[in-house]
Short mmCIF file of N, CA and C in Angstrom, two decimals:
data_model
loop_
_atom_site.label_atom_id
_atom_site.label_comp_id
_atom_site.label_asym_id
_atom_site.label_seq_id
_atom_site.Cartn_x
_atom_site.Cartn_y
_atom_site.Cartn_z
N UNK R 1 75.33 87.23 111.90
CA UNK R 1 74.50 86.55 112.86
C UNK R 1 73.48 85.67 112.15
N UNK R 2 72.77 86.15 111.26
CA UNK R 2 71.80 85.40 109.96
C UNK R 2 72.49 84.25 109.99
N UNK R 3 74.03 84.10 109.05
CA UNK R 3 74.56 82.86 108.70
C UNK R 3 74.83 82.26 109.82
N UNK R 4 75.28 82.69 110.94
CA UNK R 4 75.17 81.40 111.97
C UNK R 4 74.13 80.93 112.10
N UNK R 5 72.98 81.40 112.54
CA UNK R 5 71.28 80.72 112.52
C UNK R 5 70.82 79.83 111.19
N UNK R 6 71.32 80.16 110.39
CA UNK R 6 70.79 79.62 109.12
C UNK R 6 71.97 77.77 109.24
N UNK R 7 72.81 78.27 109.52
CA UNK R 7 73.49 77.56 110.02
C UNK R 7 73.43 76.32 110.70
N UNK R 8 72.81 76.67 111.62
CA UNK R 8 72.63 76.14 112.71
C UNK R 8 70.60 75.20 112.84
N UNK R 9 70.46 76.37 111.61
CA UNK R 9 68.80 75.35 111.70
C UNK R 9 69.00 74.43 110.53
N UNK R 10 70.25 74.64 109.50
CA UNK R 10 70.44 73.10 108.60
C UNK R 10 71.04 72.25 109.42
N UNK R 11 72.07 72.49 110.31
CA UNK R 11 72.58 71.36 111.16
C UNK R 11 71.47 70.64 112.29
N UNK R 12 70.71 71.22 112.36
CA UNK R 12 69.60 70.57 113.68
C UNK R 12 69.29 69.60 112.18
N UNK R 13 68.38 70.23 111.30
CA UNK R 13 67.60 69.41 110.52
C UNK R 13 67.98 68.37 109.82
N UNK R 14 69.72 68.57 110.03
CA UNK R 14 69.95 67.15 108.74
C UNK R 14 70.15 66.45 110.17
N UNK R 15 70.48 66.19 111.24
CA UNK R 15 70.73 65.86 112.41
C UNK R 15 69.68 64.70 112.66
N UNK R 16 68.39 65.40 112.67
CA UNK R 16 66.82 64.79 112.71
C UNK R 16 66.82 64.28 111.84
N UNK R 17 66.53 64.20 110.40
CA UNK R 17 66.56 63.56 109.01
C UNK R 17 67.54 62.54 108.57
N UNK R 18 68.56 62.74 108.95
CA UNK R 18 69.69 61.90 108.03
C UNK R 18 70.38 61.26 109.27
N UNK R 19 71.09 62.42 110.35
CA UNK R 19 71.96 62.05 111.03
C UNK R 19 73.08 62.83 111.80
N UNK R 20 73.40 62.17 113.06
CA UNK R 20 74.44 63.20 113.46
C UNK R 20 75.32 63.47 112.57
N UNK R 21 76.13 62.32 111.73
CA UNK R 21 77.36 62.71 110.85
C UNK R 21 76.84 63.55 110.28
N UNK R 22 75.90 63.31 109.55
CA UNK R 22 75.36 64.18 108.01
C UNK R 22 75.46 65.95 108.66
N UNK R 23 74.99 66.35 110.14
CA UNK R 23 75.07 67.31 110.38
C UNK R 23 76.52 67.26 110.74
N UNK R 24 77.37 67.10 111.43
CA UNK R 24 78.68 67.40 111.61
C UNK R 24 79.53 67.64 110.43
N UNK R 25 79.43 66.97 109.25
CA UNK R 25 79.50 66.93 107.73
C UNK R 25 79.30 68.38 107.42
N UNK R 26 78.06 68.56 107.37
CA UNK R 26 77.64 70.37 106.90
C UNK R 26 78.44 71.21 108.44
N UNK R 27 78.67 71.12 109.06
CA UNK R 27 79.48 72.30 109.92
C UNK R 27 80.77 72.19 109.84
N UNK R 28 81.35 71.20 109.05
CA UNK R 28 82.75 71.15 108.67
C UNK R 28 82.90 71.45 107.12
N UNK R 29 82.16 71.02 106.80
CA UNK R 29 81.91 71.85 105.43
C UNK R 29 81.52 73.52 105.29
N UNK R 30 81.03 74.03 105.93
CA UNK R 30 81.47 75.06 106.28
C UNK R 30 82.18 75.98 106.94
N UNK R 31 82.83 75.06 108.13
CA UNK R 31 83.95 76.04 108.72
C UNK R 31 85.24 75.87 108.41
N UNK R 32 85.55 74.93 107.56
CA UNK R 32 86.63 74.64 106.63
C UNK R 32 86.79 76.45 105.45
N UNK R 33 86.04 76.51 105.20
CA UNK R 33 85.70 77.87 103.69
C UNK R 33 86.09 79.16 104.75
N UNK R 34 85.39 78.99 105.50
CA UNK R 34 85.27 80.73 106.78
C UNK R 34 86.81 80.49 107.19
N UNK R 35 86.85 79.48 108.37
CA UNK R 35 88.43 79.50 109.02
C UNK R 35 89.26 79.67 107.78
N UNK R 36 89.74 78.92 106.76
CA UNK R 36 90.31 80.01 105.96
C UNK R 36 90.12 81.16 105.36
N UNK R 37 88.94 81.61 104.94
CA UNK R 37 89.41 82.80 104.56
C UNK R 37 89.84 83.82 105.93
N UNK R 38 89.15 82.94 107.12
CA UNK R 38 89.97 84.47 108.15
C UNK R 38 90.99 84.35 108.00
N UNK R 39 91.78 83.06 108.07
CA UNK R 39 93.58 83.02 108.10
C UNK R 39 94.14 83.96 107.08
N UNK R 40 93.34 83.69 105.77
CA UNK R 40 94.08 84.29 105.06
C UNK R 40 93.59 86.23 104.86
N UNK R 41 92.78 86.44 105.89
CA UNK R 41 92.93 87.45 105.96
C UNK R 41 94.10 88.18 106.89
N UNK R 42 94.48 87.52 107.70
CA UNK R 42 95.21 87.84 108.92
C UNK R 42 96.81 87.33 108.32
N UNK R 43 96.51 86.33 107.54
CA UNK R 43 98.20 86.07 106.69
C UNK R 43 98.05 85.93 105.44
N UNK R 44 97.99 87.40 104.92
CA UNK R 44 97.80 87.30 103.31
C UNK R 44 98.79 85.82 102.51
N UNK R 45 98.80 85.86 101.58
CA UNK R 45 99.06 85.21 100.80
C UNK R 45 100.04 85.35 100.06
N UNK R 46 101.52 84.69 99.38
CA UNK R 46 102.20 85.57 98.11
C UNK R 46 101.55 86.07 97.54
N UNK R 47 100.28 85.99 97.22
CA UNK R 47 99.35 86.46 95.71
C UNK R 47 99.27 87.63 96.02
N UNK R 48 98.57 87.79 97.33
CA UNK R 48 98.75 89.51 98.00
C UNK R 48 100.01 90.73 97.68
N UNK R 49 101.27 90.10 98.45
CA UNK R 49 102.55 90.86 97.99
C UNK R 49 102.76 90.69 96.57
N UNK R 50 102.40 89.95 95.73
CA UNK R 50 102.82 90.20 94.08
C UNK R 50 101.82 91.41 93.80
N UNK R 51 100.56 91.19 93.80
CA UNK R 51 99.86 92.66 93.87
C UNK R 51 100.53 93.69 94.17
N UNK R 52 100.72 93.74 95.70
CA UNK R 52 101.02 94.92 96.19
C UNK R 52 102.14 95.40 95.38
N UNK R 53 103.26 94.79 95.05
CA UNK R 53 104.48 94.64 94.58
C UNK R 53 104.36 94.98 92.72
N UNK R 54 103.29 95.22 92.41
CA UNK R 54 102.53 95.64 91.24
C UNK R 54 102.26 96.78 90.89
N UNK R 55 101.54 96.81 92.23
CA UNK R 55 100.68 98.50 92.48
C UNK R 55 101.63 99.32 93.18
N UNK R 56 102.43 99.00 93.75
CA UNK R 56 103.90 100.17 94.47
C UNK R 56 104.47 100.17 93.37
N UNK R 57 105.02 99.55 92.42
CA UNK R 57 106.58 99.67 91.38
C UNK R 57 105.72 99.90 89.56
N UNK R 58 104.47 100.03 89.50
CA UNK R 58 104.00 100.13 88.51
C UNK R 58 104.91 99.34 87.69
N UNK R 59 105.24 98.20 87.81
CA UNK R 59 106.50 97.09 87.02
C UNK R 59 105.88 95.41 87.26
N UNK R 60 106.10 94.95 86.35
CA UNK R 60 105.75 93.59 86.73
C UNK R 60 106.45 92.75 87.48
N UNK R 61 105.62 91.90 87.84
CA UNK R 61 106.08 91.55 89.04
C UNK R 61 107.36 90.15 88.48
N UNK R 62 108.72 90.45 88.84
CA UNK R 62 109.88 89.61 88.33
C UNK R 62 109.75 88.50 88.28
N UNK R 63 110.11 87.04 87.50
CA UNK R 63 109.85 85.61 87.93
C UNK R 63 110.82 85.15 88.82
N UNK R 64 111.67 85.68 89.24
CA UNK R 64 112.84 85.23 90.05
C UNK R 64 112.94 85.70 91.94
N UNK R 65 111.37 86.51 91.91
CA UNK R 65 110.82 86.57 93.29
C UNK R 65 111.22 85.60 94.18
N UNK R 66 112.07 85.79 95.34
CA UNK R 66 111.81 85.05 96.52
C UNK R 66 111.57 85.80 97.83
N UNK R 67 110.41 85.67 98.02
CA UNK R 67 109.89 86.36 99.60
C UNK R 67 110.65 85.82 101.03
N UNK R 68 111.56 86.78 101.38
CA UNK R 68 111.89 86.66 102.76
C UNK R 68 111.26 86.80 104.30
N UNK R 69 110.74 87.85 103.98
CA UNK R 69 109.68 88.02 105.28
C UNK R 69 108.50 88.93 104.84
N UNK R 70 107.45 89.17 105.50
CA UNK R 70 106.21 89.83 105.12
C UNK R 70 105.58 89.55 106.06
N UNK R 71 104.63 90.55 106.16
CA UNK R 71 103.62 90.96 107.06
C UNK R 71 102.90 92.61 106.57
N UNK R 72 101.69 91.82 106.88
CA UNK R 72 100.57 92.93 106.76
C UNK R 72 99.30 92.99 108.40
N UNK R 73 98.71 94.08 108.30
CA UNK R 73 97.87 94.51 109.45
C UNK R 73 96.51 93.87 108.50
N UNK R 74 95.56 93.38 109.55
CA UNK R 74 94.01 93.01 109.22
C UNK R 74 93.74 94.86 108.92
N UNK R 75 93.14 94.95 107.76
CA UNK R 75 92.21 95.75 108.07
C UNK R 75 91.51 96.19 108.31
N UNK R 76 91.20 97.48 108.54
CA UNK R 76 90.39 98.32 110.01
C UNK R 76 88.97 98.44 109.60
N UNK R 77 88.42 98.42 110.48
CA UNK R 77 87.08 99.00 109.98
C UNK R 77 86.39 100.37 110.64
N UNK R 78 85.41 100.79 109.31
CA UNK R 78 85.00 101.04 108.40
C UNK R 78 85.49 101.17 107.05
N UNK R 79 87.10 101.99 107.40
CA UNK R 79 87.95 102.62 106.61
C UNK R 79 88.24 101.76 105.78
N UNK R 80 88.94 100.31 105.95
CA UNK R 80 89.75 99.38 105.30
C UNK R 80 91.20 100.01 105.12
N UNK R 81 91.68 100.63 106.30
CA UNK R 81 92.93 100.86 106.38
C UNK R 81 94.00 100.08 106.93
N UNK R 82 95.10 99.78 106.02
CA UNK R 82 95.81 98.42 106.63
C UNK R 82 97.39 98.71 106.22
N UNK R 83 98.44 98.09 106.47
CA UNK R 83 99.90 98.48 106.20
C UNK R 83 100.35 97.16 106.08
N UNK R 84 101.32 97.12 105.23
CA UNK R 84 101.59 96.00 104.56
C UNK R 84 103.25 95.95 103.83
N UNK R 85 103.95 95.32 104.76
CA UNK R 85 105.41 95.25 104.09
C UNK R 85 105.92 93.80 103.79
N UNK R 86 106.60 94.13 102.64
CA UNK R 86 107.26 92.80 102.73
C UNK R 86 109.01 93.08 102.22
N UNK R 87 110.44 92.06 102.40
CA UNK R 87 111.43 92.00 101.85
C UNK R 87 111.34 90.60 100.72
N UNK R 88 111.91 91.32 99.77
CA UNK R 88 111.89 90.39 99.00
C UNK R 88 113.61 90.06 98.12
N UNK R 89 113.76 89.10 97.53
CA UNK R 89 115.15 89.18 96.86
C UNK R 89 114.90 88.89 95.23
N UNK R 90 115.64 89.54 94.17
CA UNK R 90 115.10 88.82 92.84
C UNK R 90 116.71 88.96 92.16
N UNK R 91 116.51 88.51 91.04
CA UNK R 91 117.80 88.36 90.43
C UNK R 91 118.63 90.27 90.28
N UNK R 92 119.59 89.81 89.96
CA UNK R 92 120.73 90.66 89.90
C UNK R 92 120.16 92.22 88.69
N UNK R 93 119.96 91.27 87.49
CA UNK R 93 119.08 91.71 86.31
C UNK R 93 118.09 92.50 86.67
N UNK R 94 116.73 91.33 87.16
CA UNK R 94 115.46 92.24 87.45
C UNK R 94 115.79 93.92 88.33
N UNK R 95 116.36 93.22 89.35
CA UNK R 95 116.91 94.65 90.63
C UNK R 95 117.31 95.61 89.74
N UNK R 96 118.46 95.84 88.20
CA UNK R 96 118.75 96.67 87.56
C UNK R 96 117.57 97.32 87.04
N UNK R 97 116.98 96.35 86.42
CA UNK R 97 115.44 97.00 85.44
C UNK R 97 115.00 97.57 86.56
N UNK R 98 114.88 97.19 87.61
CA UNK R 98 113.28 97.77 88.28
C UNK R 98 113.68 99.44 88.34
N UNK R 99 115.25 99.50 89.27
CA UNK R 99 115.90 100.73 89.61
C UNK R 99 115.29 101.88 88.38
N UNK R 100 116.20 100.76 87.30
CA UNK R 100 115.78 101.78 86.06
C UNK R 100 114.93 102.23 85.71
N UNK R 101 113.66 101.32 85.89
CA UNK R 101 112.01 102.05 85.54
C UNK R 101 111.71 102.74 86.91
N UNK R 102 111.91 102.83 88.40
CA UNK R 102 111.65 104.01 89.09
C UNK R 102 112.63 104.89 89.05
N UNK R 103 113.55 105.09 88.42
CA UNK R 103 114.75 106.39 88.39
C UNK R 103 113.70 107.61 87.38
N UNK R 104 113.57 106.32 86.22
CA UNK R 104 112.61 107.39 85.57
C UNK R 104 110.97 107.69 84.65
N UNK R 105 110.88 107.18 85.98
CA UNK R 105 109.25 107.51 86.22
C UNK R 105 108.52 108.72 87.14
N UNK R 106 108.16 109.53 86.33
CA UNK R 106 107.91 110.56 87.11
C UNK R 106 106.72 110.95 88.18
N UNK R 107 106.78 109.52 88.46
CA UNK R 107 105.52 109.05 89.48
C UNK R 107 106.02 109.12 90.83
N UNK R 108 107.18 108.85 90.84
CA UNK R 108 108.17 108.26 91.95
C UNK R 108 109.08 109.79 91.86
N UNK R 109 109.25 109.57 93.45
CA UNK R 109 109.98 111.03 93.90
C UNK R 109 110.82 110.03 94.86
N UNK R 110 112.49 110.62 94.91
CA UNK R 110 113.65 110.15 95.70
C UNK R 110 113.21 109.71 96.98
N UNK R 111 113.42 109.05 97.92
CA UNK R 111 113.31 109.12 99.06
C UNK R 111 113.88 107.98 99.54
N UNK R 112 115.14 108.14 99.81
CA UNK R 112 115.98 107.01 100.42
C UNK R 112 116.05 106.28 101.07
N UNK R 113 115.32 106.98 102.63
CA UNK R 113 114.87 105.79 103.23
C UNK R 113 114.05 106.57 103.79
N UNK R 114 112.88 105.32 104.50
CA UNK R 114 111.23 105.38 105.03
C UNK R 114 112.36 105.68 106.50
N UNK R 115 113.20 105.22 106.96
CA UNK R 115 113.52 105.59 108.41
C UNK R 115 114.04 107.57 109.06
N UNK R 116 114.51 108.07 107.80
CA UNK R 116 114.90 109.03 107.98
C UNK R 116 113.94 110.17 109.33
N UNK R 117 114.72 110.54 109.82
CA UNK R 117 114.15 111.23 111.15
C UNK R 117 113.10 112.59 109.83
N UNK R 118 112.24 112.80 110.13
CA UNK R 118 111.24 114.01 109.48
C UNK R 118 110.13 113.26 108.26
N UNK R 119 110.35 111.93 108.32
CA UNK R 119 109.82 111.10 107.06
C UNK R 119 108.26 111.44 106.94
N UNK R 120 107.84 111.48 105.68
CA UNK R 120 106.36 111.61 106.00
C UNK R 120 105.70 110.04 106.21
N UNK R 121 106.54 109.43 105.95
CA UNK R 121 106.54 107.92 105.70
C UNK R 121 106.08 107.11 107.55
N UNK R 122 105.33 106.98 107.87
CA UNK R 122 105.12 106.39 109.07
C UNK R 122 105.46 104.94 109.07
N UNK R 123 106.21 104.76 110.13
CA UNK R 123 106.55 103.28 110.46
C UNK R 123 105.39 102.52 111.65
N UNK R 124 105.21 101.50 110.78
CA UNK R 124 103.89 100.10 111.39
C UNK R 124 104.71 99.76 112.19
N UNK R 125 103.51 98.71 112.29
CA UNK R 125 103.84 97.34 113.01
C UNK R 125 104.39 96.36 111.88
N UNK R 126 103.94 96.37 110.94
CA UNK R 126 104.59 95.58 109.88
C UNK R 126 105.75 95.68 109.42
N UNK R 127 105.90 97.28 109.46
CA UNK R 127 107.40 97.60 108.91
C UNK R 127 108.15 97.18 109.86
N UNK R 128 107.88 97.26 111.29
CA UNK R 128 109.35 97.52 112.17
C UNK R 128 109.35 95.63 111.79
N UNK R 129 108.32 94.34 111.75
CA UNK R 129 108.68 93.34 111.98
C UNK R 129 109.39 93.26 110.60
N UNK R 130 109.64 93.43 109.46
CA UNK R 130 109.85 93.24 108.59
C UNK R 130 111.28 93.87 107.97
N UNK R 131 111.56 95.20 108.23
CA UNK R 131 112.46 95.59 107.63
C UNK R 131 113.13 97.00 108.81
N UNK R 132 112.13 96.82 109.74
CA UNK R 132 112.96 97.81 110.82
C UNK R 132 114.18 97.40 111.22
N UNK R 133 114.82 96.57 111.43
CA UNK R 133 116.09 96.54 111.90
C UNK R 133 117.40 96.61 111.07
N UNK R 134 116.65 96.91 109.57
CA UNK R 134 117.47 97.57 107.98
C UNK R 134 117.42 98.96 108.66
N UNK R 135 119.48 99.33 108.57
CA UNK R 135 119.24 100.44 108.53
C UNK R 135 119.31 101.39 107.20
N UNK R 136 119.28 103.13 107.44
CA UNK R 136 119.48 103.40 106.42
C UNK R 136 120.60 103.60 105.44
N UNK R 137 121.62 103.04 105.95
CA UNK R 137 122.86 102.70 105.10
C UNK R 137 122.82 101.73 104.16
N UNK R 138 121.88 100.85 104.43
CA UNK R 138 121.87 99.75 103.76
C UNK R 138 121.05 100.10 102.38
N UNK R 139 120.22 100.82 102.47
CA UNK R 139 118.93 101.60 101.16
C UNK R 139 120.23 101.99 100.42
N UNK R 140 120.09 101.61 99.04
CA UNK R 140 120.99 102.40 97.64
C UNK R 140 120.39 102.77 97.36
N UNK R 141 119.18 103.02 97.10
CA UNK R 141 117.61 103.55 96.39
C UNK R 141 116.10 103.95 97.34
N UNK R 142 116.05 104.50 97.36
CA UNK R 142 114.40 104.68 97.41
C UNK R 142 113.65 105.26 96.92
N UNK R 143 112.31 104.91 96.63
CA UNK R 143 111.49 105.82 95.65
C UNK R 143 109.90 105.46 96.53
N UNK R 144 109.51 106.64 96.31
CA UNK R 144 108.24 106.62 96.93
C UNK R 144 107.06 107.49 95.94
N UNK R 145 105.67 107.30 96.54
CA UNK R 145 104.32 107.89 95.57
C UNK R 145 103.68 107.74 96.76
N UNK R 146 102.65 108.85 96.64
CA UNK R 146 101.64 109.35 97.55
C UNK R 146 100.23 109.97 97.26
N UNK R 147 99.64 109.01 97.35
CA UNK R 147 98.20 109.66 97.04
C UNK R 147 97.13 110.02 98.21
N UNK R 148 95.87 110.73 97.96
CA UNK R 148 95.33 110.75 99.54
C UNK R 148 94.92 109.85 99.65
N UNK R 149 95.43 108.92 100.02
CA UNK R 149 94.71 107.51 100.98
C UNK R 149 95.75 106.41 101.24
N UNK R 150 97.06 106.52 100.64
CA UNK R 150 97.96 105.50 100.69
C UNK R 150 99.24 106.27 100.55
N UNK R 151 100.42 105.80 101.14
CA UNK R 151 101.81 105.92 101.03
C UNK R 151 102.71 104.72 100.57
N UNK R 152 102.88 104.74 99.11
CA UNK R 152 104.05 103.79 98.99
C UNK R 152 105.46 103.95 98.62
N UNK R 153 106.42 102.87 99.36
CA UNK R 153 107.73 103.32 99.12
C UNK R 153 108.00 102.07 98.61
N UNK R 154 109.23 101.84 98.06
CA UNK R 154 110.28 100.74 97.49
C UNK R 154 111.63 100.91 97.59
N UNK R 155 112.45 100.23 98.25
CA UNK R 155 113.40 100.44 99.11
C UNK R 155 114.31 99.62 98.47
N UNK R 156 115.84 99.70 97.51
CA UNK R 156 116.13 98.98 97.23
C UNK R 156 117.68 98.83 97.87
N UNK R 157 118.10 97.76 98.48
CA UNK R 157 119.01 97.41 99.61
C UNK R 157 120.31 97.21 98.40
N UNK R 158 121.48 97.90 99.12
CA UNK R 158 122.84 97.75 98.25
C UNK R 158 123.12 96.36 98.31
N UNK R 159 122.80 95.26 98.33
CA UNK R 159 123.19 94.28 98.16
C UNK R 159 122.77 93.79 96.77
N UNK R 160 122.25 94.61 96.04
CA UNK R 160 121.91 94.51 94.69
C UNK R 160 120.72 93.29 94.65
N UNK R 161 120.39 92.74 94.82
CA UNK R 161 119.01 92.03 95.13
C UNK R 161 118.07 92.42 95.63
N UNK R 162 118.12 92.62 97.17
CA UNK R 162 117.00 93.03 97.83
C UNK R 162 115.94 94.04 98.08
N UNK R 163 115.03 94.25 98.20
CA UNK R 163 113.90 95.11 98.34
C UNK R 163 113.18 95.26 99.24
N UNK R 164 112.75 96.21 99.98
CA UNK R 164 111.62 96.27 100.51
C UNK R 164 110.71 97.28 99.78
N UNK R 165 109.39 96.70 100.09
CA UNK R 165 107.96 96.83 99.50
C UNK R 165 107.29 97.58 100.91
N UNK R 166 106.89 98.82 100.84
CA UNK R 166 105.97 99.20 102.24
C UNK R 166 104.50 100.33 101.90
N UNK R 167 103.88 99.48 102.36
CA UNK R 167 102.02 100.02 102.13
C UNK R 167 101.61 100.69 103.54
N UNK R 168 101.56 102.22 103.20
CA UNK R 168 100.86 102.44 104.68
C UNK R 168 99.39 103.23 104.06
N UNK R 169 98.69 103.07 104.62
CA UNK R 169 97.27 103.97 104.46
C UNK R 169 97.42 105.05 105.44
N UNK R 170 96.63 106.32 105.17
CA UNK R 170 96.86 107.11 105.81
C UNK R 170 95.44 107.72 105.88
#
């Protein structure tokens, strides 16, 4: 509320002083900076899923990344609890390495698929837009980690490329 007022008493004053432009100038100059960062709160960014895609696979993130679909939830407040999936495709290669560094990492426990009826794994809103209509025949892999505050899985699709990436907070 501050920054709107503060706001709003530089736009009166350059208004009086300089000019209408000069004030229309400073309120586009600032709602240019805000309106994006809300967008990009509400539509993260690739930069976001390479993170995430970091912090789920403890693996770097492949150069041969191509993002198919994604979606994440604004997060909540107080908590900052939010869910966040994306499918992604990478080369033939990377998909081998990755398998190989969660087969044996003892961070990661089996879990084939996030859909399985008893899952501790809760399905979003993000997941169902993203990778709900994958069923679980299609998973050759899954590996998941769980800490108290987050659930992540990595889902790797028999088509030997594909992945899904899924962030739930809990």
């Amino acid at each position: 509320m501050a920054f709107l007022a503060i706001c709003w008493a530089v736009y009166r004053w350059l208004r009086r002083r300089i000019g209408y432009w000069a004030g229309i100038l400073f309120l586009t100059g600032v709602s240019l900076p805000v309106f994006y960062s809300l967008y990009t709160a509400l539509h993260p960014l690739d930069e976001f899923y390479k993170d995430k895609y970091e912090q789920i696979t403890l693996h770097p993130f492949p150069a041969s990344v191509r993002i198919i679909n994604k979606d994440a939830s604004y997060p909540s407040l107080p908590q900052g609890h939010y869910q966040a999936c994306a499918l992604i495709q990478v080369a033939p290669q990377e998909y081998r390495q990755l398998q190989q560094h969660l087969a044996h990492n003892s961070q990661f426990s089996p879990h084939s698929c996030v859909l399985d009826t008893g899952s501790e794994y809760y399905r979003s809103q993000s997941f169902e837009k993203v990778a709900g209509a994958i069923p679980c025949s299609r998973y050759a892999y899954g590996y998941a980690q769980k800490d108290s505050f987050q659930l992540l899985y990595i889902g790797l699709l028999n088509d030997g490329k594909s992945i899904v990436m899924y962030r739930f907070s809990i």
